[in-house]
Tab-separated table of C-alpha atoms in Angstrom:
chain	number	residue	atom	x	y	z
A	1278	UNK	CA	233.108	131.714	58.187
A	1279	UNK	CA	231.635	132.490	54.711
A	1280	UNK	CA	231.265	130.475	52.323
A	1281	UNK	CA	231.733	130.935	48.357
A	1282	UNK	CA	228.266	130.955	46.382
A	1283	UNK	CA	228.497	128.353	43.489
A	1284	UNK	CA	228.678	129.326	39.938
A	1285	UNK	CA	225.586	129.068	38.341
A	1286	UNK	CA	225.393	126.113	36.191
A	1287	UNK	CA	225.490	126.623	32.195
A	1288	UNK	CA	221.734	125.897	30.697
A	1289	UNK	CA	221.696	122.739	28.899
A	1290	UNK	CA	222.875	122.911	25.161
A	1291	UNK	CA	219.637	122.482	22.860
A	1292	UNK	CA	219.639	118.528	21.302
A	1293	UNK	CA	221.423	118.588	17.876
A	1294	UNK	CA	219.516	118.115	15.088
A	1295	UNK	CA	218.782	115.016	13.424
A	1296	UNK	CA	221.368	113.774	10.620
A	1297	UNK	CA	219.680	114.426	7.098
A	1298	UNK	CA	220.640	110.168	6.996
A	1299	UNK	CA	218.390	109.908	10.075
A	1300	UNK	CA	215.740	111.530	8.734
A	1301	UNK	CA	215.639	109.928	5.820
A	1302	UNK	CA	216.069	106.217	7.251
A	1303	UNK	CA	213.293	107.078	9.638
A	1304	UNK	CA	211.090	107.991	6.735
A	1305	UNK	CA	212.121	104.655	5.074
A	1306	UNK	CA	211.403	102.498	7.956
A	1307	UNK	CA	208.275	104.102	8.642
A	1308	UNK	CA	206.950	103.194	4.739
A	1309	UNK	CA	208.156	100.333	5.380
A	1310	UNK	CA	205.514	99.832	8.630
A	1311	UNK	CA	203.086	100.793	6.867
A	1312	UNK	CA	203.323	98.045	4.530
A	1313	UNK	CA	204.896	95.573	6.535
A	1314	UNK	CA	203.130	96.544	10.192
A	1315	UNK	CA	204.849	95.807	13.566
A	1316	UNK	CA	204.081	92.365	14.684
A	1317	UNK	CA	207.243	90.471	14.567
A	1318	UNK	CA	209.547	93.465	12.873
A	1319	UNK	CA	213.193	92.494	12.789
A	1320	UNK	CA	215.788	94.830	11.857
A	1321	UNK	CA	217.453	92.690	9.548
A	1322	UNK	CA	214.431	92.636	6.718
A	1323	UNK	CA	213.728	96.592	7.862
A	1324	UNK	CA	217.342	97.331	7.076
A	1325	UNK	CA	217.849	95.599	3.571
A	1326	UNK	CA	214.369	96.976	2.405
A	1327	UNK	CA	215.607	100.431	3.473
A	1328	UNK	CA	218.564	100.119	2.310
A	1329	UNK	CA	221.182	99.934	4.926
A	1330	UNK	CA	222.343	97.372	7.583
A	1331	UNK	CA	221.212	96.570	10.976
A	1332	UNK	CA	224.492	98.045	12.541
A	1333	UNK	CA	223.732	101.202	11.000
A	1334	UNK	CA	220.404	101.506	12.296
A	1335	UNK	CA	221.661	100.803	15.475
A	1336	UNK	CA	224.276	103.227	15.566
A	1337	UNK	CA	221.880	106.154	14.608
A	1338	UNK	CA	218.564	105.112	16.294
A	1339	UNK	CA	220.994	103.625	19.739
A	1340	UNK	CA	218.609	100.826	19.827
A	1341	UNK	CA	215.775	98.479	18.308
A	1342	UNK	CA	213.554	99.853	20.702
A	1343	UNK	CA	214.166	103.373	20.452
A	1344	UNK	CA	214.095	102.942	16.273
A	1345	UNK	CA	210.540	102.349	17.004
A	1346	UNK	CA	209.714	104.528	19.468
A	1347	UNK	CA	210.674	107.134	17.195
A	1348	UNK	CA	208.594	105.366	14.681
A	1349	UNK	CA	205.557	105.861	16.959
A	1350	UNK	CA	206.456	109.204	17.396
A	1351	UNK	CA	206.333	109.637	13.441
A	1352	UNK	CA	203.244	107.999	13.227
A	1353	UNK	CA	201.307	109.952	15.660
A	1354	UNK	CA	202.695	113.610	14.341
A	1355	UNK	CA	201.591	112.470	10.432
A	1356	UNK	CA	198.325	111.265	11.567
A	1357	UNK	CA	197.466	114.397	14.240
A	1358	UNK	CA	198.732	116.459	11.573
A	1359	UNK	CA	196.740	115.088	8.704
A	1360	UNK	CA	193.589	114.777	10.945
A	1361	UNK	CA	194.060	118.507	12.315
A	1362	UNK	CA	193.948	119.592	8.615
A	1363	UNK	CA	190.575	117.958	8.091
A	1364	UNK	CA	189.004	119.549	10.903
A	1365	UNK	CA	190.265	122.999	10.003
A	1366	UNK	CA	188.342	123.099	6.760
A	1367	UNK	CA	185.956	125.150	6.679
A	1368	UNK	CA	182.518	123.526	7.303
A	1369	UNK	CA	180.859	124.289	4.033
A	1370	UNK	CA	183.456	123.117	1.899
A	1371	UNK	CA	183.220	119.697	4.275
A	1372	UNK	CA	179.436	119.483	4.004
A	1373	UNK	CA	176.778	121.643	2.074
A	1374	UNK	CA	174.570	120.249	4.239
A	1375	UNK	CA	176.013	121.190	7.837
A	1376	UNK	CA	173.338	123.158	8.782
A	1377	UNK	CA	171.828	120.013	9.557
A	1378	UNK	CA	172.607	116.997	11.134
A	1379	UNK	CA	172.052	113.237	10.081
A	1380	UNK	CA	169.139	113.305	12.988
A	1381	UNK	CA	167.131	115.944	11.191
A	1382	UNK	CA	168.176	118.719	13.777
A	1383	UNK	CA	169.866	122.121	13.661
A	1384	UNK	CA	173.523	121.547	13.877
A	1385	UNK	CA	176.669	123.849	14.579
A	1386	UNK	CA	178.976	122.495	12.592
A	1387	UNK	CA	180.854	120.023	14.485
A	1388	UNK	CA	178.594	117.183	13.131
A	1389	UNK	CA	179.872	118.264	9.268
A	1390	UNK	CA	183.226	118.299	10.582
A	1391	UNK	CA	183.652	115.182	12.327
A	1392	UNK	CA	181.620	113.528	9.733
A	1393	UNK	CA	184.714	114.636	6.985
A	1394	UNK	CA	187.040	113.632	9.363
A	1395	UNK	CA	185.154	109.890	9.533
A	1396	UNK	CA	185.521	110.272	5.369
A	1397	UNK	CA	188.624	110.840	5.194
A	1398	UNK	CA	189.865	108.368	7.879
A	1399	UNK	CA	187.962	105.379	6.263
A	1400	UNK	CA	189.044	106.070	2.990
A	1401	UNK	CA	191.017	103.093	0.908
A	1402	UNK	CA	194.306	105.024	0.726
A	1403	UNK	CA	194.414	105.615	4.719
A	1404	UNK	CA	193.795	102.306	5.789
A	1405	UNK	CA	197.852	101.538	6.511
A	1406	UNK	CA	198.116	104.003	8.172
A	1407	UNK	CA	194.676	103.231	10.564
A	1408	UNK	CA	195.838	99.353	10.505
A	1409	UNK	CA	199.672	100.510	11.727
A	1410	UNK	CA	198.114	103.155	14.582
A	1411	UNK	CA	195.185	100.250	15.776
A	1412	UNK	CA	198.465	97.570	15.872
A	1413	UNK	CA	200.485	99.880	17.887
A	1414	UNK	CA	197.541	100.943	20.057
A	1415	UNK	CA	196.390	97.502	20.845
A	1416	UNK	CA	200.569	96.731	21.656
A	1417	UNK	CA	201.119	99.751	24.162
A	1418	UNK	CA	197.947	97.673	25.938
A	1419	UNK	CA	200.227	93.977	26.788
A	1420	UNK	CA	201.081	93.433	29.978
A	1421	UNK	CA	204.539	94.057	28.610
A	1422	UNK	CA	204.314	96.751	26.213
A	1423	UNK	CA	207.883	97.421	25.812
A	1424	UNK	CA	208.529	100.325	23.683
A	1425	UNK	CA	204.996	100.679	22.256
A	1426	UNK	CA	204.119	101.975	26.211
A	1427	UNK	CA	201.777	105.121	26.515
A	1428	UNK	CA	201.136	104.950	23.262
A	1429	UNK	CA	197.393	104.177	23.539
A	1430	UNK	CA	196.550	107.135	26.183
A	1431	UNK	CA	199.014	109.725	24.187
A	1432	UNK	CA	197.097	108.792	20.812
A	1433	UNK	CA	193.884	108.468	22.505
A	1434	UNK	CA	194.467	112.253	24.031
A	1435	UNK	CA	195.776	113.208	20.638
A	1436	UNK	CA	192.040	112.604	18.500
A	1437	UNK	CA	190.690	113.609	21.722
A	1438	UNK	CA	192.057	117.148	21.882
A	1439	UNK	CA	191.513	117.615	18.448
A	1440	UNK	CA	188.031	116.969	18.192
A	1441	UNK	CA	187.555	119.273	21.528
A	1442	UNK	CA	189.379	122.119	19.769
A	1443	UNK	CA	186.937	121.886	16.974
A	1444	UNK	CA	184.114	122.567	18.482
A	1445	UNK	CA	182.086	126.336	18.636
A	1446	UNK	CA	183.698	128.544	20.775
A	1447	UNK	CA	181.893	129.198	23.826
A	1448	UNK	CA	181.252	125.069	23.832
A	1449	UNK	CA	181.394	125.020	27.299
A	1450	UNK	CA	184.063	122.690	28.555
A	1451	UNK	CA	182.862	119.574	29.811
A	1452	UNK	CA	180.037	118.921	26.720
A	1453	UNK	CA	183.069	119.795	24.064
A	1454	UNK	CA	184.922	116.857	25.976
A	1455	UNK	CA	181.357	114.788	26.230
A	1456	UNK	CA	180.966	115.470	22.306
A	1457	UNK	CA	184.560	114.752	21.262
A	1458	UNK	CA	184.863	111.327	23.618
A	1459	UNK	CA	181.546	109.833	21.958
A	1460	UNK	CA	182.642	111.174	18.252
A	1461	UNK	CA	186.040	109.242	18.845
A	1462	UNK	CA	184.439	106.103	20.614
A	1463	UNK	CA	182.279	105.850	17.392
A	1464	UNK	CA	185.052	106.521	14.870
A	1465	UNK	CA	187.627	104.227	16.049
A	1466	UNK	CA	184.601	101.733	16.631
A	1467	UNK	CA	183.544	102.205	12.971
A	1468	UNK	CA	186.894	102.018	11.549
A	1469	UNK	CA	187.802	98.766	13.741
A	1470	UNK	CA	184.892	97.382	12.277
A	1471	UNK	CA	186.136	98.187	9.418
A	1472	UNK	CA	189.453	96.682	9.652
A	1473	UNK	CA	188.316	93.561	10.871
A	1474	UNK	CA	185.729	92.779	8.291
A	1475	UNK	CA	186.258	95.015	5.298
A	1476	UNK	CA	182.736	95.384	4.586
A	1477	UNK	CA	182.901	99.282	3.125
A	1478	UNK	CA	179.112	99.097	2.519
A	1479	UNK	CA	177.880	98.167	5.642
A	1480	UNK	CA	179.949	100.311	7.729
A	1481	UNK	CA	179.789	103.436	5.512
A	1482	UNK	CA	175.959	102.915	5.659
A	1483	UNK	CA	175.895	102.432	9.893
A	1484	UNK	CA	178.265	105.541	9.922
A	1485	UNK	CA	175.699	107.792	7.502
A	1486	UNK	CA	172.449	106.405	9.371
A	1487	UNK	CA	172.110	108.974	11.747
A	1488	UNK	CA	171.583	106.599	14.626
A	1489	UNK	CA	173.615	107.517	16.445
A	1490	UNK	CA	175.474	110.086	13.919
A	1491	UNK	CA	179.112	109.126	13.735
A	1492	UNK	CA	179.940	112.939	15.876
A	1493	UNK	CA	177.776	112.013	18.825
A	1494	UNK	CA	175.827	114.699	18.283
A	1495	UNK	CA	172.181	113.231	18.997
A	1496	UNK	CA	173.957	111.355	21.623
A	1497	UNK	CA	174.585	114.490	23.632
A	1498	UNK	CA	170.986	116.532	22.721
């Protein structure tokens, strides 16, 4: 005996929008990290400095820890964005000089490049945002990382894929991922150093000394 075929099933509907309230609370709430951090955030302070109540936060966001997830999510497309627009710039208008790199050698570029993005990263105005992505990263890394999880390996692979996508083309693969993974061990390094002890000199100098050069160049020659 035959059987009827099943109608098909209708393709999910496409998420709604955010409310234009959402958005702007989650813009609040994430100047409010910034200033504030994460470490011991309750949504009673979070709510009067943004300028609502807790039960409305909880109402739009469903939950404490999805706020911040969201948050983190926020956080991570600002800083990916604001770092890809660094490393777009052309390489003269980063540095006159990229022709050669802190080591005395012929360069390609990538050296200038990640050398602006080390400048602009250190710099006085960025260092909430560096202290709130560092917080978060070192979080996701508890044993319980509640809703701060992955977000040390999707940040990590963030910086990571950015710094491979600026390379030359024709980098072959597996140096561009060399190059990039020794530029970002030395620029989170530098700026954790920086965090911890605020000595701008010191660091600046290290990063400038060309031993190694903060883009890993002379590390990979």
């Amino acid at each position: 005996m035959g059987t009827t075929p099943s109608s098909p099933s209708s393709p999910p509907s496409p998420p709604s929008p955010p409310s234009p309230r959402r958005t702007e609370l989650l813009d609040a709430c994430y100047a409010y990290l910034l200033e504030h951090g994460l470490t011991g955030l309750s949504l009673r302070p979070l709510a009067a400095a943004t300028g609502t109540s807790p039960r409305v936060l909880l109402y739009l966001f469903g939950s404490k820890d999805e706020l911040l997830r969201q948050l983190l999510a926020r956080a991570r497309h600002e800083q990916v964005g604001m770092m890809a627009a660094v490393l777009e710039k052309p390489t003269n208008a980063t540095n006159p000089t990229n022709a050669t790199n802190a080591a005395g050698t012929a360069g390609d570029g990538f050296d200038a490049l990640t050398e602006s993005l080390w400048t602009f990263l250190s710099a006085p105005e960025q260092r909430p945002m560096v202290r709130l992505t560092y917080e978060a990263f070192l979080l996701s890394l508890t044993h319980d990382p509640g809703p701060w999880a992955g977000f040390a390996a999707e940040a990590a692979r963030d910086w990571l894929d950015l710094l491979v996508r600026a390379q030359p083309p024709g980098t072959p693969p597996a140096l561009a991922e060399t190059r990039a993974t020794r530029a970002l061990a030395l620029i989170r390094g530098l700026l954790l150093d920086l965090l911890a002890c605020g000595d701008d000199d010191r660091v600046r100098t290290a990063a400038g000394s060309g031993e190694p050069t903060v883009s890993g160049e002379s590390l990979t020659r």
